[in-house]
Amino acid sequence: MDAAEVKVLRGRVLSFRDAPQGLDDARSYRYIEDGAVVVGGGRILMVGPFDARAAAPHEVIDHSGKLIVPGLIDPHIHFPQVQVIGSYAASLLEWLDTYTFVEEQRFADDAHATRIASAFFDELVRNGTTTVAAYCTVHPQSVDAFFAEAARRDMLVVGGKVMMDRNAPAALCDTPQSGYDESRRLIETWHGRGRAHYAITPRFAITSSPAQMEMAEALARDYPDLHIQTHVDENLEEVALARELYPNLPDYLGIYERYHLLGPKTLLGHCIHLTHRECEVLAETRSVAVWCPTSNRFIGSGLFDHDRLEAHGARIGVATDVGGGTSFSMLRTLGEGYKVLQLRGQRLDPLRSFYMMTLGNARAMSLDARIGTIEAGKDADLVVLDARATPQMALRMEVVDSLANELFLLLTCGDDRAVVETYVAGQAMKSALQQQAEGEA
Ligand SMILES: [Zn+2]
């Protein structure tokens, strides 16, 4: 490696080893007050206390006083819904019909798909999110636009073409055969190319017929190492319709179970209205419940029962679900998650929140061998955070006396303004965006 390519990032380094069991669980994380993360070739080469002599031959980027944490991970997001955020509707199914299914039809146009993909990744970078699991639309060109844009930025992403063959406008429907054929072509084109991972993506049981479910099952059999992503038990009206459409199965999750779509790489958005049996199936199959707090509150779906799922031994991720979700910010998402659990009489401490949006989500996505921690050998996806980002936060910080309270302030009041820099594979991306915007102004 060229020595000029090696950079030393100086700052307060925080990285988790495991899920914290309370605020006094110091073994669950590593924190270095004056730390250095040495990056090169897209990887983390070394982590430790900052040493001026050792750093001297290299470029040092000084983030002293700021927190350096692993890049934030969002395991459930809809890239075509950037222009749907904050659309007013009474219920999930009305919201889908009135806004989302209308907006998604525009992705038949390559130019639109390309423009929105670019805006989508810009927004992720501004918010410190370095990895997502994303739904594209039914159109293969939306998937091409998504992965092409991710590759241009060298981002580790999971994504897939939505499969849907009923209960949606004709312009948004594929068929069991075309959904299968197009998914195969996209898998062959994109999966494993650079940092791209393909996810088999039947939108949800309501928009896939049994014949399409069989085709999704066939894809999962053909490509057993792929992620699978879908939605389950989000909203009571949706649950009732799903069960009506598959009357001979025990429950909503039972539909995906019947078609062998559950397993350790299956990401299930929402999981709010689970029966006891569904909780057990979720845990037994090692499938992942993906909690989307801002979306669940916005659409009025319900309050996620974190402790119940944890007691069942189920795996849990946490995500934005933009555009049902109202913010790209994982800080804001976990801040809202705290409030949801308060209403449930459950606790979510700030260490656990930071664990969840880094190593926790990396584990939920089975990507923890590459991302989610700051350790030598891992990919150099990092975020630099400033708890003094706004005048109000700076004033509050004057009296904050612990790391946990600083993290909690970031979750409660922070958003993209608290993200100083986002490094993707060692490259500074957020400042590059700002420079580009200034150049254009
Ligand atoms: Zn969703």
Short mmCIF file of C-alpha atoms and ligand atoms in Angstrom, two decimals:
data_model
loop_
_atom_site.label_atom_id
_atom_site.label_comp_id
_atom_site.label_asym_id
_atom_site.label_seq_id
_atom_site.Cartn_x
_atom_site.Cartn_y
_atom_site.Cartn_z
CA MET A 1 0.00 0.00 0.00
CA ASP A 2 1.17 3.49 -0.87
CA ALA A 3 2.12 5.31 2.39
CA ALA A 4 0.42 8.44 1.03
CA GLU A 5 -2.84 6.53 0.98
CA VAL A 6 -2.70 5.93 4.76
CA LYS A 7 -4.60 8.43 6.91
CA VAL A 8 -4.77 8.83 10.67
CA LEU A 9 -8.11 9.96 12.08
CA ARG A 10 -7.68 11.48 15.52
CA GLY A 11 -10.66 11.67 17.90
CA ARG A 12 -12.59 9.99 20.70
CA VAL A 13 -13.04 6.43 19.50
CA LEU A 14 -16.07 4.39 20.58
CA SER A 15 -16.77 0.85 19.39
CA PHE A 16 -18.83 -2.00 20.86
CA ARG A 17 -17.76 -5.56 21.62
CA ASP A 18 -21.20 -6.83 22.56
CA ALA A 19 -24.70 -5.71 23.58
CA PRO A 20 -24.39 -3.57 26.74
CA GLN A 21 -26.31 -4.89 29.75
CA GLY A 22 -26.88 -1.50 31.37
CA LEU A 23 -24.96 1.76 31.65
CA ASP A 24 -22.26 0.30 33.93
CA ASP A 25 -21.34 -2.49 31.50
CA ALA A 26 -17.88 -1.15 30.62
CA ARG A 27 -16.76 -4.47 29.12
CA SER A 28 -19.28 -4.16 26.30
CA TYR A 29 -17.40 -1.37 24.55
CA ARG A 30 -13.98 0.17 23.98
CA TYR A 31 -13.55 3.91 24.40
CA ILE A 32 -10.32 5.84 23.77
CA GLU A 33 -10.42 9.51 24.81
CA ASP A 34 -7.53 10.60 22.53
CA GLY A 35 -7.61 7.87 19.95
CA ALA A 36 -6.34 7.20 16.45
CA VAL A 37 -7.93 5.13 13.70
CA VAL A 38 -5.41 4.40 10.95
CA VAL A 39 -7.07 3.70 7.61
CA GLY A 40 -5.78 2.70 4.18
CA GLY A 41 -6.87 0.65 1.20
CA GLY A 42 -10.49 0.93 2.36
CA ARG A 43 -9.74 -0.89 5.61
CA ILE A 44 -8.95 -0.07 9.22
CA LEU A 45 -5.26 -0.81 9.71
CA MET A 46 -4.83 0.04 13.39
CA VAL A 47 -6.72 1.47 16.37
CA GLY A 48 -5.20 2.79 19.58
CA PRO A 49 -4.24 5.88 21.56
CA PHE A 50 -3.03 8.75 19.35
CA ASP A 51 0.78 8.84 19.08
CA ALA A 52 2.15 11.95 17.34
CA ARG A 53 5.48 10.32 16.43
CA ALA A 54 3.88 7.22 14.89
CA ALA A 55 1.36 9.36 13.00
CA ALA A 56 3.99 11.82 11.67
CA PRO A 57 4.66 10.23 8.25
CA HIS A 58 0.93 10.19 7.43
CA GLU A 59 -1.85 12.66 6.84
CA VAL A 60 -3.54 13.31 10.19
CA ILE A 61 -7.19 14.40 10.13
CA ASP A 62 -7.91 16.04 13.45
CA HIS A 63 -11.35 15.32 14.87
CA SER A 64 -10.16 15.93 18.46
CA GLY A 65 -13.05 16.30 20.89
CA LYS A 66 -15.46 14.62 18.45
CA LEU A 67 -16.67 11.02 18.67
CA ILE A 68 -15.55 8.52 16.03
CA VAL A 69 -18.01 5.62 15.86
CA PRO A 70 -18.62 2.88 13.28
CA GLY A 71 -20.70 3.93 10.25
CA LEU A 72 -24.42 3.75 11.07
CA ILE A 73 -26.41 0.88 9.58
CA ASP A 74 -30.04 1.02 8.41
CA PRO A 75 -31.49 -2.46 7.76
CA HIS A 76 -34.88 -1.39 6.31
CA ILE A 77 -35.37 1.53 3.93
CA HIS A 78 -37.18 2.21 0.63
CA PHE A 79 -34.97 4.11 -1.77
CA PRO A 80 -37.85 5.13 -4.13
CA GLN A 81 -39.72 6.81 -1.27
CA VAL A 82 -37.44 9.83 -0.80
CA GLN A 83 -40.21 12.05 -2.18
CA VAL A 84 -42.95 10.32 -0.14
CA ILE A 85 -41.69 11.24 3.35
CA GLY A 86 -44.29 13.17 5.33
CA SER A 87 -47.32 12.31 3.17
CA TYR A 88 -50.60 12.71 5.03
CA ALA A 89 -52.86 9.62 5.20
CA ALA A 90 -55.17 7.84 7.60
CA SER A 91 -53.72 4.32 7.42
CA LEU A 92 -50.98 2.14 5.96
CA LEU A 93 -53.06 0.79 3.08
CA GLU A 94 -54.39 4.27 2.22
CA TRP A 95 -50.83 5.67 2.40
CA LEU A 96 -49.58 2.99 0.02
CA ASP A 97 -52.41 3.51 -2.50
CA THR A 98 -52.46 7.31 -2.38
CA TYR A 99 -48.75 8.15 -2.41
CA THR A 100 -46.32 5.28 -2.50
CA PHE A 101 -47.77 3.25 -5.36
CA VAL A 102 -48.14 6.45 -7.38
CA GLU A 103 -44.57 7.57 -6.71
CA GLU A 104 -43.06 4.15 -7.39
CA GLN A 105 -44.53 4.12 -10.92
CA ARG A 106 -42.17 6.97 -11.84
CA PHE A 107 -39.24 4.55 -11.52
CA ALA A 108 -40.07 3.02 -14.89
CA ASP A 109 -38.10 6.05 -16.13
CA ASP A 110 -34.32 5.47 -15.95
CA ALA A 111 -33.54 9.17 -15.58
CA HIS A 112 -35.84 9.50 -12.57
CA ALA A 113 -34.42 6.34 -10.95
CA THR A 114 -30.86 7.64 -11.43
CA ARG A 115 -31.64 11.09 -10.07
CA ILE A 116 -33.39 9.76 -6.96
CA ALA A 117 -30.69 7.12 -6.33
CA SER A 118 -28.11 9.90 -6.26
CA ALA A 119 -30.21 12.04 -3.90
CA PHE A 120 -30.86 8.99 -1.70
CA PHE A 121 -27.16 8.21 -1.21
CA ASP A 122 -26.35 11.89 -0.63
CA GLU A 123 -28.89 11.89 2.19
CA LEU A 124 -27.46 8.71 3.72
CA VAL A 125 -23.99 10.23 3.71
CA ARG A 126 -25.26 13.45 5.33
CA ASN A 127 -26.80 11.38 8.10
CA GLY A 128 -23.79 9.14 8.71
CA THR A 129 -25.41 5.98 7.34
CA THR A 130 -22.88 3.85 5.50
CA THR A 131 -24.85 0.63 4.93
CA VAL A 132 -28.53 -0.02 4.16
CA ALA A 133 -30.84 -2.87 3.26
CA ALA A 134 -33.07 -1.23 0.68
CA TYR A 135 -36.20 -2.00 -1.27
CA CYS A 136 -36.11 -0.79 -4.86
CA THR A 137 -39.30 -0.78 -7.01
CA VAL A 138 -40.68 -3.56 -9.19
CA HIS A 139 -38.68 -2.13 -12.13
CA PRO A 140 -35.29 -3.77 -12.74
CA GLN A 141 -33.90 -0.39 -13.82
CA SER A 142 -34.51 0.94 -10.28
CA VAL A 143 -32.21 -1.81 -8.97
CA ASP A 144 -29.57 -1.01 -11.59
CA ALA A 145 -29.73 2.67 -10.56
CA PHE A 146 -29.45 1.77 -6.86
CA PHE A 147 -26.42 -0.52 -7.17
CA ALA A 148 -24.67 1.67 -9.76
CA GLU A 149 -24.87 4.66 -7.42
CA ALA A 150 -23.70 2.61 -4.41
CA ALA A 151 -20.76 1.30 -6.44
CA ARG A 152 -19.79 4.82 -7.49
CA ARG A 153 -19.43 5.62 -3.77
CA ASP A 154 -17.98 2.20 -2.85
CA MET A 155 -20.74 1.64 -0.26
CA LEU A 156 -21.61 -1.74 1.22
CA VAL A 157 -25.32 -2.14 0.49
CA VAL A 158 -28.02 -4.76 0.36
CA GLY A 159 -30.88 -4.22 -2.08
CA GLY A 160 -33.38 -5.94 -4.31
CA LYS A 161 -36.17 -5.67 -6.83
CA VAL A 162 -39.58 -5.68 -5.20
CA MET A 163 -41.68 -8.63 -6.37
CA MET A 164 -45.43 -7.88 -6.42
CA ASP A 165 -48.06 -9.40 -8.67
CA ARG A 166 -51.41 -8.33 -7.14
CA ASN A 167 -53.26 -5.73 -5.06
CA ALA A 168 -51.30 -2.89 -6.66
CA PRO A 169 -51.67 -0.78 -9.84
CA ALA A 170 -51.04 -2.81 -13.01
CA ALA A 171 -48.01 -0.65 -13.82
CA LEU A 172 -46.36 -1.85 -10.59
CA CYS A 173 -47.04 -5.56 -11.02
CA ASP A 174 -44.72 -8.21 -12.35
CA THR A 175 -45.77 -11.85 -12.79
CA PRO A 176 -44.45 -14.87 -10.89
CA GLN A 177 -42.29 -15.75 -13.93
CA SER A 178 -41.07 -12.23 -14.82
CA GLY A 179 -40.36 -11.47 -11.14
CA TYR A 180 -38.25 -14.61 -10.96
CA ASP A 181 -36.43 -14.03 -14.26
CA GLU A 182 -35.68 -10.37 -13.55
CA SER A 183 -34.50 -11.12 -10.02
CA ARG A 184 -32.14 -13.79 -11.37
CA ARG A 185 -30.67 -11.43 -13.92
CA LEU A 186 -30.14 -8.75 -11.25
CA ILE A 187 -28.54 -11.25 -8.87
CA GLU A 188 -26.16 -12.41 -11.60
CA THR A 189 -25.34 -8.80 -12.50
CA TRP A 190 -24.89 -7.29 -9.08
CA HIS A 191 -24.50 -9.76 -6.20
CA GLY A 192 -20.88 -9.91 -5.02
CA ARG A 193 -19.78 -7.15 -7.40
CA GLY A 194 -17.67 -4.81 -5.24
CA ARG A 195 -19.56 -4.37 -1.99
CA ALA A 196 -23.04 -5.18 -3.36
CA HIS A 197 -25.33 -7.79 -1.80
CA TYR A 198 -28.62 -8.76 -3.38
CA ALA A 199 -31.77 -9.39 -1.31
CA ILE A 200 -34.72 -11.45 -2.53
CA THR A 201 -37.57 -8.98 -1.98
CA PRO A 202 -41.22 -10.06 -2.08
CA ARG A 203 -42.78 -6.79 -0.85
CA PHE A 204 -45.26 -8.51 1.50
CA ALA A 205 -47.79 -11.33 1.42
CA ILE A 206 -50.61 -8.98 0.40
CA THR A 207 -48.97 -8.07 -2.91
CA SER A 208 -47.62 -11.54 -3.74
CA SER A 209 -49.84 -14.41 -4.86
CA PRO A 210 -49.09 -17.97 -3.75
CA ALA A 211 -47.59 -18.56 -7.22
CA GLN A 212 -45.18 -15.66 -6.68
CA MET A 213 -44.32 -16.89 -3.19
CA GLU A 214 -43.32 -20.19 -4.81
CA MET A 215 -41.02 -18.28 -7.16
CA ALA A 216 -39.47 -16.39 -4.23
CA GLU A 217 -38.94 -19.78 -2.57
CA ALA A 218 -37.27 -21.05 -5.76
CA LEU A 219 -34.91 -18.04 -5.77
CA ALA A 220 -34.04 -18.65 -2.12
CA ARG A 221 -33.29 -22.28 -2.98
CA ASP A 222 -31.18 -21.30 -6.01
CA TYR A 223 -29.23 -18.67 -4.03
CA PRO A 224 -29.18 -19.82 -0.38
CA ASP A 225 -26.60 -17.23 0.74
CA LEU A 226 -28.72 -14.21 -0.21
CA HIS A 227 -30.62 -11.95 2.17
CA ILE A 228 -34.41 -12.02 2.04
CA GLN A 229 -36.40 -8.94 3.03
CA THR A 230 -40.12 -8.40 3.48
CA HIS A 231 -42.75 -6.95 5.83
CA VAL A 232 -44.84 -8.66 8.51
CA ASP A 233 -47.35 -7.74 11.24
CA GLU A 234 -47.03 -3.99 10.81
CA ASN A 235 -50.62 -2.88 11.18
CA LEU A 236 -53.90 -4.57 12.23
CA GLU A 237 -55.74 -3.87 8.98
CA GLU A 238 -52.81 -5.28 7.00
CA VAL A 239 -52.58 -8.37 9.26
CA ALA A 240 -56.29 -9.10 8.75
CA LEU A 241 -55.98 -8.82 4.96
CA ALA A 242 -52.87 -11.02 4.81
CA ARG A 243 -54.60 -13.73 6.83
CA GLU A 244 -57.70 -13.51 4.63
CA LEU A 245 -55.52 -13.97 1.52
CA TYR A 246 -53.82 -17.06 2.99
CA PRO A 247 -56.71 -18.57 5.00
CA ASN A 248 -55.23 -22.02 5.52
CA LEU A 249 -52.07 -20.89 7.29
CA PRO A 250 -51.82 -20.32 11.06
CA ASP A 251 -50.80 -16.63 10.97
CA TYR A 252 -49.03 -13.93 8.92
CA LEU A 253 -45.48 -15.11 9.63
CA GLY A 254 -46.71 -18.62 8.80
CA ILE A 255 -47.03 -17.48 5.16
CA TYR A 256 -43.29 -16.86 4.85
CA GLU A 257 -42.61 -20.00 6.87
CA ARG A 258 -44.75 -22.06 4.44
CA TYR A 259 -42.59 -20.89 1.50
CA HIS A 260 -39.31 -21.46 3.36
CA LEU A 261 -38.41 -17.78 3.37
CA LEU A 262 -37.38 -17.59 7.04
CA GLY A 263 -33.80 -17.95 8.24
CA PRO A 264 -30.79 -16.11 9.64
CA LYS A 265 -30.54 -13.75 6.64
CA THR A 266 -34.26 -12.86 6.58
CA LEU A 267 -35.05 -9.27 7.56
CA LEU A 268 -38.69 -8.79 8.59
CA GLY A 269 -39.86 -5.20 8.76
CA HIS A 270 -42.02 -4.20 11.76
CA CYS A 271 -43.08 -7.37 13.72
CA ILE A 272 -45.47 -5.40 15.92
CA HIS A 273 -48.58 -7.57 16.16
CA LEU A 274 -46.94 -10.97 16.60
CA THR A 275 -48.76 -13.92 18.15
CA HIS A 276 -46.99 -16.13 20.66
CA ARG A 277 -46.44 -18.73 17.92
CA GLU A 278 -44.96 -16.11 15.60
CA CYS A 279 -42.48 -15.01 18.29
CA GLU A 280 -41.38 -18.62 18.68
CA VAL A 281 -41.02 -19.17 14.92
CA LEU A 282 -39.04 -15.94 14.63
CA ALA A 283 -36.61 -17.08 17.32
CA GLU A 284 -36.35 -20.69 16.11
CA THR A 285 -35.58 -19.70 12.52
CA ARG A 286 -33.09 -17.00 13.65
CA SER A 287 -34.96 -14.51 11.42
CA VAL A 288 -34.56 -10.84 12.30
CA ALA A 289 -37.32 -8.54 13.55
CA VAL A 290 -36.59 -5.05 12.21
CA TRP A 291 -38.05 -2.32 14.38
CA CYS A 292 -38.90 0.99 12.62
CA PRO A 293 -39.90 3.45 15.37
CA THR A 294 -40.51 6.65 13.39
CA SER A 295 -42.54 4.77 10.78
CA ASN A 296 -44.61 2.89 13.36
CA ARG A 297 -45.51 6.13 15.12
CA PHE A 298 -46.12 8.09 11.90
CA ILE A 299 -48.41 5.46 10.35
CA GLY A 300 -49.93 4.68 13.74
CA SER A 301 -49.06 0.99 13.45
CA GLY A 302 -48.30 0.33 17.11
CA LEU A 303 -45.56 0.11 19.72
CA PHE A 304 -42.82 -2.47 19.13
CA ASP A 305 -42.47 -4.87 22.07
CA HIS A 306 -38.69 -5.04 22.39
CA ASP A 307 -38.49 -6.92 25.68
CA ARG A 308 -40.99 -9.57 24.66
CA LEU A 309 -38.95 -10.41 21.56
CA GLU A 310 -35.71 -10.34 23.51
CA ALA A 311 -37.24 -12.72 26.09
CA HIS A 312 -38.04 -15.10 23.22
CA GLY A 313 -34.41 -14.92 22.13
CA ALA A 314 -35.36 -13.29 18.82
CA ARG A 315 -32.82 -11.26 16.85
CA ILE A 316 -33.65 -7.55 16.55
CA GLY A 317 -32.54 -4.77 14.19
CA VAL A 318 -33.63 -1.13 14.12
CA ALA A 319 -34.23 0.95 10.99
CA THR A 320 -35.71 4.13 9.52
CA ASP A 321 -38.21 2.66 6.99
CA VAL A 322 -38.06 5.88 4.97
CA GLY A 323 -40.56 6.95 3.49
CA GLY A 324 -43.05 5.51 6.03
CA GLY A 325 -40.32 6.55 8.43
CA THR A 326 -39.94 10.29 8.76
CA SER A 327 -36.16 10.72 8.99
CA PHE A 328 -32.99 9.36 7.40
CA SER A 329 -31.23 9.95 10.71
CA MET A 330 -30.45 6.83 12.75
CA LEU A 331 -29.80 9.14 15.73
CA ARG A 332 -33.34 10.45 15.50
CA THR A 333 -34.67 6.94 14.87
CA LEU A 334 -33.17 5.62 18.12
CA GLY A 335 -34.30 8.79 19.91
CA GLU A 336 -37.86 7.93 18.85
CA GLY A 337 -37.24 4.30 19.74
CA TYR A 338 -36.49 5.38 23.28
CA LYS A 339 -39.86 7.15 23.44
CA VAL A 340 -41.73 4.12 22.05
CA LEU A 341 -40.27 1.90 24.77
CA GLN A 342 -41.03 4.51 27.43
CA LEU A 343 -44.71 4.18 26.43
CA ARG A 344 -44.35 0.41 26.82
CA GLY A 345 -42.75 0.76 30.26
CA GLN A 346 -39.43 -0.53 28.85
CA ARG A 347 -35.97 1.06 28.94
CA LEU A 348 -33.56 1.75 26.11
CA ASP A 349 -30.32 3.18 27.44
CA PRO A 350 -28.02 5.23 25.18
CA LEU A 351 -25.21 2.66 25.15
CA ARG A 352 -27.66 0.03 23.91
CA SER A 353 -28.96 2.47 21.27
CA PHE A 354 -25.46 3.12 19.92
CA TYR A 355 -24.75 -0.62 19.98
CA MET A 356 -27.97 -1.28 18.03
CA MET A 357 -27.25 1.12 15.18
CA THR A 358 -23.68 -0.15 14.76
CA LEU A 359 -22.64 -3.68 15.78
CA GLY A 360 -26.22 -4.73 16.60
CA ASN A 361 -27.46 -3.97 13.09
CA ALA A 362 -24.28 -5.45 11.55
CA ARG A 363 -25.06 -8.68 13.41
CA ALA A 364 -28.73 -8.49 12.43
CA MET A 365 -27.61 -8.32 8.79
CA SER A 366 -24.92 -11.03 9.24
CA LEU A 367 -22.34 -8.47 8.07
CA ASP A 368 -20.39 -8.15 11.34
CA ALA A 369 -17.32 -9.81 9.86
CA ARG A 370 -16.84 -6.64 7.77
CA ILE A 371 -18.65 -3.71 9.43
CA GLY A 372 -20.14 -2.47 12.71
CA THR A 373 -16.97 -2.10 14.81
CA ILE A 374 -13.73 -0.13 14.75
CA GLU A 375 -11.07 -2.85 14.66
CA ALA A 376 -8.04 -3.60 12.51
CA GLY A 377 -9.08 -5.52 9.40
CA LYS A 378 -12.64 -4.19 9.26
CA ASP A 379 -13.89 -1.94 6.46
CA ALA A 380 -13.14 1.74 7.13
CA ASP A 381 -16.77 2.90 7.36
CA LEU A 382 -16.81 5.51 10.12
CA VAL A 383 -18.81 8.48 11.35
CA VAL A 384 -17.63 11.50 13.30
CA LEU A 385 -20.24 12.99 15.65
CA ASP A 386 -20.40 16.35 17.43
CA ALA A 387 -22.72 16.66 20.44
CA ARG A 388 -22.24 20.48 20.28
CA ALA A 389 -23.64 20.71 16.75
CA THR A 390 -26.36 23.28 17.50
CA PRO A 391 -26.36 26.21 19.97
CA GLN A 392 -28.93 24.41 22.13
CA MET A 393 -26.86 21.19 22.18
CA ALA A 394 -23.68 23.16 22.96
CA LEU A 395 -25.39 24.82 25.91
CA ARG A 396 -26.66 21.47 27.16
CA MET A 397 -23.15 19.97 26.78
CA GLU A 398 -21.75 22.53 29.24
CA VAL A 399 -23.32 20.46 32.03
CA VAL A 400 -23.12 16.95 30.54
CA ASP A 401 -20.65 14.99 32.63
CA SER A 402 -20.60 11.46 31.20
CA LEU A 403 -20.19 9.67 27.89
CA ALA A 404 -23.64 8.04 28.32
CA ASN A 405 -25.34 11.42 28.74
CA GLU A 406 -23.49 12.81 25.72
CA LEU A 407 -24.71 9.85 23.65
CA PHE A 408 -28.23 10.38 24.96
CA LEU A 409 -28.12 14.06 23.95
CA LEU A 410 -27.04 13.01 20.43
CA LEU A 411 -30.02 10.63 20.27
CA THR A 412 -32.52 13.11 21.67
CA CYS A 413 -31.48 16.31 19.86
CA GLY A 414 -29.04 15.15 17.16
CA ASP A 415 -29.65 14.66 13.44
CA ASP A 416 -27.59 15.22 10.28
CA ARG A 417 -26.21 18.44 11.78
CA ALA A 418 -24.40 16.34 14.41
CA VAL A 419 -22.63 14.33 11.70
CA VAL A 420 -19.31 16.09 11.08
CA GLU A 421 -17.93 13.56 8.62
CA THR A 422 -18.84 10.23 7.07
CA TYR A 423 -16.04 7.93 5.89
CA VAL A 424 -16.90 5.22 3.39
CA ALA A 425 -14.09 2.72 2.78
CA GLY A 426 -11.74 5.33 4.24
CA GLN A 427 -12.88 8.19 1.99
CA ALA A 428 -14.32 11.39 3.49
CA MET A 429 -17.75 11.63 1.83
CA LYS A 430 -19.73 14.29 3.67
CA SER A 431 -17.18 17.07 3.31
CA ALA A 432 -16.81 16.12 -0.37
CA LEU A 433 -20.57 16.62 -0.82
CA GLN A 434 -20.38 20.01 0.85
CA GLN A 435 -17.45 21.08 -1.34
CA GLN A 436 -19.34 19.94 -4.42
CA ALA A 437 -22.40 21.97 -3.35
CA GLU A 438 -20.25 25.05 -2.74
CA GLY A 439 -18.58 24.59 -6.13
CA GLU A 440 -22.00 24.54 -7.81
CA ALA A 441 -23.28 27.59 -5.88
ZN ZN B 1 -40.95 -0.84 4.73
#
